[in-house]
C-alpha positions as MATLAB code, in Angstrom:
seq = 'MLRLATLAAAALVASAASPAFALDCPKPQPTAKPGILKETPAQMTAVGKQLASSDTFNAIASATADLRLRYPGVESAEVVNYLLTAYCPAVAADSKLSEAQKKAAVDGFAAKVMRQVY';
ca = [
     103.661   87.147   69.408;
     104.348   86.846   73.138;
     107.715   85.384   72.174;
     108.528   88.525   70.132;
     107.687   90.822   73.042;
     109.670   88.677   75.450;
     112.659   88.597   73.095;
     112.514   92.377   72.590;
     112.406   93.000   76.326;
     115.213   90.499   76.940;
     117.382   92.104   74.259;
     116.920   95.505   75.817;
     117.786   94.150   79.261;
     120.852   92.367   77.891;
     122.051   95.492   76.126;
     121.675   97.455   79.364;
     124.193   95.140   81.021;
     126.947   96.237   78.649;
     127.769   99.946   79.025;
     130.291   99.873   76.162;
     127.556   99.681   73.518;
     125.173  102.405   72.377;
     121.448  101.883   72.779;
     120.173   99.622   69.992;
     116.481  100.287   69.356;
     114.189   97.723   67.728;
     113.207   98.478   64.136;
     109.546   98.912   63.117;
     107.956   95.845   61.532;
     106.920   96.021   57.864;
     103.266   97.065   57.915;
     102.310   94.790   55.009;
     102.408   91.702   57.240;
      99.210   90.396   58.851;
      99.053   91.041   62.591;
     101.265   94.125   62.347;
      99.863   97.491   63.376;
      99.505   99.801   60.395;
     101.130  102.894   61.916;
     103.119  105.475   59.978;
     106.601  106.572   61.053;
     105.107  109.953   62.016;
     102.496  108.279   64.227;
     105.162  106.147   65.873;
     107.379  109.185   66.494;
     104.475  111.094   68.057;
     103.633  108.171   70.353;
     107.308  107.816   71.305;
     107.533  111.478   72.271;
     104.341  111.202   74.307;
     105.652  108.134   76.115;
     109.034  109.732   76.817;
     107.811  113.144   77.939;
     104.857  112.522   80.202;
     103.651  110.425   83.100;
     104.691  106.998   81.848;
     101.877  105.027   83.473;
      99.151  107.205   81.979;
     100.939  107.508   78.629;
     101.193  103.710   78.330;
      97.523  103.332   79.305;
      96.432  105.993   76.814;
      98.501  104.621   73.928;
      97.386  101.056   74.668;
      93.713  102.051   74.800;
      94.061  103.993   71.541;
      95.720  101.044   69.778;
      93.115   98.585   71.055;
      90.317  100.913   69.918;
      91.752  101.366   66.420;
      92.877   97.729   66.069;
      90.220   95.527   67.703;
      91.635   92.138   68.573;
      95.271   93.282   68.505;
      97.479   90.898   70.449;
      99.145   92.185   73.591;
     102.557   91.191   72.259;
     102.084   93.451   69.248;
     101.108   96.365   71.509;
     104.241   95.787   73.604;
     106.439   95.599   70.510;
     104.920   98.778   69.102;
     105.282  100.765   72.331;
     108.915   99.696   72.818;
     109.723  100.455   69.196;
     108.092  103.889   69.488;
     109.654  104.784   72.865;
     113.258  103.741   72.316;
     114.238  106.300   69.617;
     112.818  109.148   71.711;
     115.083  108.140   74.587;
     118.043  107.453   72.296;
     117.777  111.014   70.948;
     117.833  112.598   74.431;
     121.290  114.183   74.594;
     120.840  114.944   78.300;
     121.080  111.240   79.151;
     124.199  109.092   79.220;
     124.142  105.741   77.402;
     123.717  103.966   80.741;
     120.774  106.235   81.632;
     119.179  105.639   78.231;
     119.485  101.884   78.622;
     118.084  102.053   82.156;
     115.163  104.166   80.936;
     114.290  101.714   78.155;
     114.705   98.728   80.464;
     112.421  100.285   83.059;
     109.908  101.245   80.395;
     109.881   97.685   79.003;
     109.094   96.316   82.466;
     106.260   98.850   82.943;
     104.786   98.081   79.523;
     104.832   94.340   80.160;
     103.048   94.807   83.520;
     100.426   97.182   82.102;
      99.645   95.509   78.808;
      99.452   91.928   80.083;
];
């Protein structure tokens, strides 16, 4: 799972280096697989909005604590994947940001999530 989180963060960083491309957000994992958080699209959207609109440090801590409470034993990589997947569409939909600003926001968020979750 750590490999998935690392690959997701690396892909976001790589996409930030190329301003010609629009932000490409990761897709939610099918919830039928073992080890995948069973969150609805509505739950993921709500978490994404919370992460994008408030104090990022506290929002990451709150979302992480909530996920760990509801999913005891969840791997850190899965939490990272979930938070990045939830956050990215909220930023991508922000019409006030340029593509470069969106990519920078997601890249910075990915770095914060990795530091806080691990």
